Amino acid sequence: MATGAPPVVSSSTNPGVSSADPATNGTINQVALTDRPLDHPVATAFHFVFKAGAFVSYFFGSDFVLVFIFCVLFSAFDFWTVKNVTGRLLVGLRWWNQVKEDGTSQWVFESRSELEQSVMHPTESRAFWLGMYIPVFVWGLFAVFTILNPKWLLVCAVPITLLMANLVGYRWCSQEAVSKTSSSLGNLAKAVEGFKLVSSLF
């Protein structure tokens, strides 16, 4: 299900080369995707701002209560921002857990179409996934170092839990998008084969 169309990249951004040339059009588009400015610089920045705030609070705070409060707040802000804003803008994915009327829960995944995904900024995509994996690893190290100090281990557990929830949700969402793309390509291949078979009869 598409959640919004990103700006379409045109090879006309490279003056002096005709976009009608099929031999160069793919190369031009690839260069344009890599070299153009970030599509969502503010969202990319906020993908890291609240994570950095939690790290700063943990490193430079001296009062346990204040450190715990700030880590919880920054982690909660980061969870909401990643789940509802940066995932949708930077990688074209969105997930949530829906509770049905019978009380059971269901994971719901949304992703942009293959064409929309192909023109998304690769730098933003890399930044998104790095911002998902690296903080989990770093907080995991902190948790190992504080394993003998339960109260500080609790501080580490809060961001780890929220980060992992988003990471698992987006990994499942990404796999679902890949599965849909593979299914679409399979159906297209079958249609082409059917067309060739029909054509061979005439």
GROMACS .gro file of C-alpha atoms in nm:
model
  202
    1MET     CA    1   0.000   0.000   0.000
    2ALA     CA    2   0.158   0.332  -0.101
    3THR     CA    3   0.188   0.595   0.170
    4GLY     CA    4   0.292   0.888  -0.045
    5ALA     CA    5   0.497   0.956  -0.355
    6PRO     CA    6   0.853   1.084  -0.328
    7PRO     CA    7   0.976   1.344  -0.579
    8VAL     CA    8   1.039   1.193  -0.921
    9VAL     CA    9   1.397   1.218  -1.039
   10SER     CA   10   1.434   1.324  -1.399
   11SER     CA   11   1.744   1.289  -1.610
   12SER     CA   12   1.685   1.645  -1.729
   13THR     CA   13   1.879   1.755  -1.421
   14ASN     CA   14   2.192   1.675  -1.624
   15PRO     CA   15   2.199   1.945  -1.893
   16GLY     CA   16   2.336   1.862  -2.233
   17VAL     CA   17   2.226   1.496  -2.234
   18SER     CA   18   1.899   1.389  -2.386
   19SER     CA   19   1.667   1.190  -2.160
   20ALA     CA   20   1.542   1.007  -2.465
   21ASP     CA   21   1.868   0.816  -2.504
   22PRO     CA   22   1.802   0.469  -2.354
   23ALA     CA   23   2.173   0.390  -2.340
   24THR     CA   24   2.246   0.674  -2.098
   25ASN     CA   25   1.914   0.734  -1.924
   26GLY     CA   26   1.962   0.469  -1.655
   27THR     CA   27   2.313   0.596  -1.577
   28ILE     CA   28   2.192   0.955  -1.555
   29ASN     CA   29   1.911   0.864  -1.318
   30GLN     CA   30   2.152   0.668  -1.099
   31VAL     CA   31   2.389   0.966  -1.079
   32ALA     CA   32   2.099   1.199  -1.006
   33LEU     CA   33   1.983   0.977  -0.720
   34THR     CA   34   2.328   0.975  -0.563
   35ASP     CA   35   2.431   1.336  -0.616
   36ARG     CA   36   2.110   1.527  -0.551
   37PRO     CA   37   2.054   1.699  -0.214
   38LEU     CA   38   1.876   1.505   0.057
   39ASP     CA   39   1.502   1.489   0.003
   40HIS     CA   40   1.424   1.508   0.376
   41PRO     CA   41   1.719   1.668   0.560
   42VAL     CA   42   1.513   1.763   0.867
   43ALA     CA   43   1.369   1.413   0.903
   44THR     CA   44   1.717   1.264   0.857
   45ALA     CA   45   1.851   1.488   1.134
   46PHE     CA   46   1.567   1.403   1.371
   47HIS     CA   47   1.630   1.034   1.307
   48PHE     CA   48   1.943   1.086   1.521
   49VAL     CA   49   1.861   1.385   1.745
   50PHE     CA   50   1.664   1.203   2.015
   51LYS     CA   51   1.902   0.906   2.012
   52ALA     CA   52   2.190   1.147   2.069
   53GLY     CA   53   1.994   1.314   2.349
   54ALA     CA   54   1.956   0.982   2.530
   55PHE     CA   55   2.329   0.908   2.495
   56VAL     CA   56   2.425   1.255   2.622
   57SER     CA   57   2.191   1.223   2.919
   58TYR     CA   58   2.340   0.884   3.009
   59PHE     CA   59   2.702   0.993   2.974
   60PHE     CA   60   2.693   1.334   3.138
   61GLY     CA   61   2.415   1.296   3.393
   62SER     CA   62   2.513   1.244   3.754
   63ASP     CA   63   2.175   1.213   3.925
   64PHE     CA   64   2.020   0.872   3.858
   65VAL     CA   65   1.659   0.994   3.867
   66LEU     CA   66   1.722   1.273   3.616
   67VAL     CA   67   1.923   1.045   3.389
   68PHE     CA   68   1.644   0.787   3.395
   69ILE     CA   69   1.374   1.048   3.321
   70PHE     CA   70   1.565   1.206   3.033
   71CYS     CA   71   1.659   0.868   2.883
   72VAL     CA   72   1.296   0.757   2.895
   73LEU     CA   73   1.172   1.082   2.741
   74PHE     CA   74   1.430   1.091   2.462
   75SER     CA   75   1.376   0.723   2.386
   76ALA     CA   76   0.999   0.769   2.374
   77PHE     CA   77   1.030   1.072   2.143
   78ASP     CA   78   1.268   0.875   1.922
   79PHE     CA   79   1.034   0.574   1.910
   80TRP     CA   80   0.739   0.786   1.798
   81THR     CA   81   0.945   0.985   1.545
   82VAL     CA   82   1.099   0.677   1.384
   83LYS     CA   83   0.775   0.481   1.379
   84ASN     CA   84   0.554   0.756   1.239
   85VAL     CA   85   0.781   0.996   1.049
   86THR     CA   86   1.133   0.895   0.950
   87GLY     CA   87   1.051   0.539   0.845
   88ARG     CA   88   0.781   0.664   0.610
   89LEU     CA   89   0.992   0.945   0.462
   90LEU     CA   90   1.339   0.789   0.447
   91VAL     CA   91   1.266   0.429   0.343
   92GLY     CA   92   0.898   0.433   0.247
   93LEU     CA   93   0.795   0.186   0.517
   94ARG     CA   94   0.545   0.197   0.800
   95TRP     CA   95   0.423  -0.056   1.054
   96TRP     CA   96   0.186  -0.076   1.346
   97ASN     CA   97   0.017  -0.334   1.563
   98GLN     CA   98  -0.361  -0.336   1.534
   99VAL     CA   99  -0.590  -0.480   1.799
  100LYS     CA  100  -0.900  -0.644   1.651
  101GLU     CA  101  -1.248  -0.646   1.805
  102ASP     CA  102  -1.197  -1.001   1.932
  103GLY     CA  103  -0.893  -0.888   2.131
  104THR     CA  104  -0.629  -1.044   1.905
  105SER     CA  105  -0.349  -0.832   1.762
  106GLN     CA  106  -0.233  -0.812   1.403
  107TRP     CA  107   0.084  -0.664   1.252
  108VAL     CA  108   0.010  -0.424   0.968
  109PHE     CA  109   0.279  -0.326   0.717
  110GLU     CA  110   0.277  -0.052   0.453
  111SER     CA  111   0.537   0.009   0.185
  112ARG     CA  112   0.569   0.226  -0.121
  113SER     CA  113   0.557   0.076  -0.466
  114GLU     CA  114   0.872  -0.061  -0.629
  115LEU     CA  115   0.891   0.243  -0.860
  116GLU     CA  116   0.861   0.486  -0.570
  117GLN     CA  117   1.122   0.291  -0.374
  118SER     CA  118   1.363   0.305  -0.669
  119VAL     CA  119   1.380   0.687  -0.666
  120MET     CA  120   1.425   0.729  -0.290
  121HIS     CA  121   1.751   0.887  -0.180
  122PRO     CA  122   2.009   0.610  -0.111
  123THR     CA  123   2.193   0.820   0.148
  124GLU     CA  124   1.875   0.867   0.348
  125SER     CA  125   1.804   0.495   0.332
  126ARG     CA  126   2.155   0.408   0.458
  127ALA     CA  127   2.128   0.669   0.732
  128PHE     CA  128   1.795   0.523   0.842
  129TRP     CA  129   1.924   0.166   0.880
  130LEU     CA  130   2.252   0.275   1.042
  131GLY     CA  131   2.044   0.476   1.289
  132MET     CA  132   1.846   0.161   1.367
  133TYR     CA  133   2.132  -0.085   1.422
  134ILE     CA  134   2.417   0.116   1.576
  135PRO     CA  135   2.227   0.254   1.880
  136VAL     CA  136   2.101  -0.095   1.968
  137PHE     CA  137   2.459  -0.223   1.958
  138VAL     CA  138   2.593   0.067   2.169
  139TRP     CA  139   2.319   0.041   2.432
  140GLY     CA  140   2.381  -0.333   2.441
  141LEU     CA  141   2.745  -0.266   2.529
  142PHE     CA  142   2.637  -0.025   2.802
  143ALA     CA  143   2.405  -0.292   2.941
  144VAL     CA  144   2.690  -0.545   2.953
  145PHE     CA  145   2.913  -0.300   3.140
  146THR     CA  146   2.639  -0.223   3.396
  147ILE     CA  147   2.511  -0.579   3.439
  148LEU     CA  148   2.623  -0.581   3.803
  149ASN     CA  149   2.447  -0.252   3.873
  150PRO     CA  150   2.071  -0.318   3.839
  151LYS     CA  151   1.949   0.041   3.849
  152TRP     CA  152   2.177   0.153   3.565
  153LEU     CA  153   2.096  -0.165   3.377
  154LEU     CA  154   1.732  -0.055   3.395
  155VAL     CA  155   1.827   0.275   3.231
  156CYS     CA  156   1.986   0.084   2.941
  157ALA     CA  157   1.689  -0.152   2.914
  158VAL     CA  158   1.443   0.127   2.827
  159PRO     CA  159   1.609   0.251   2.504
  160ILE     CA  160   1.704  -0.105   2.405
  161THR     CA  161   1.340  -0.215   2.431
  162LEU     CA  162   1.203   0.075   2.228
  163LEU     CA  163   1.480   0.060   1.968
  164MET     CA  164   1.434  -0.315   1.923
  165ALA     CA  165   1.057  -0.275   1.883
  166ASN     CA  166   1.110  -0.036   1.591
  167LEU     CA  167   1.393  -0.244   1.445
  168VAL     CA  168   1.190  -0.566   1.446
  169GLY     CA  169   0.885  -0.387   1.305
  170TYR     CA  170   1.080  -0.231   1.019
  171ARG     CA  171   1.271  -0.549   0.938
  172TRP     CA  172   0.944  -0.740   0.907
  173CYS     CA  173   0.798  -0.454   0.706
  174SER     CA  174   1.101  -0.455   0.474
  175GLN     CA  175   1.078  -0.830   0.423
  176GLU     CA  176   0.707  -0.797   0.348
  177ALA     CA  177   0.785  -0.532   0.084
  178VAL     CA  178   1.049  -0.756  -0.075
  179SER     CA  179   0.803  -1.045  -0.077
  180LYS     CA  180   0.539  -0.832  -0.252
  181THR     CA  181   0.794  -0.718  -0.510
  182SER     CA  182   0.905  -1.076  -0.580
  183SER     CA  183   0.543  -1.184  -0.617
  184SER     CA  184   0.474  -0.899  -0.862
  185LEU     CA  185   0.783  -0.985  -1.067
  186GLY     CA  186   0.678  -1.350  -1.072
  187ASN     CA  187   0.332  -1.258  -1.199
  188LEU     CA  188   0.486  -1.032  -1.463
  189ALA     CA  189   0.718  -1.311  -1.580
  190LYS     CA  190   0.423  -1.549  -1.608
  191ALA     CA  191   0.230  -1.293  -1.811
  192VAL     CA  192   0.525  -1.243  -2.047
  193GLU     CA  193   0.565  -1.618  -2.091
  194GLY     CA  194   0.193  -1.649  -2.164
  195PHE     CA  195   0.213  -1.370  -2.418
  196LYS     CA  196   0.508  -1.539  -2.590
  197LEU     CA  197   0.320  -1.869  -2.598
  198VAL     CA  198   0.014  -1.708  -2.754
  199SER     CA  199   0.231  -1.516  -3.004
  200SER     CA  200   0.405  -1.838  -3.111
  201LEU     CA  201   0.071  -1.984  -3.218
  202PHE     CA  202   0.019  -1.722  -3.485
   0.00000   0.00000   0.00000
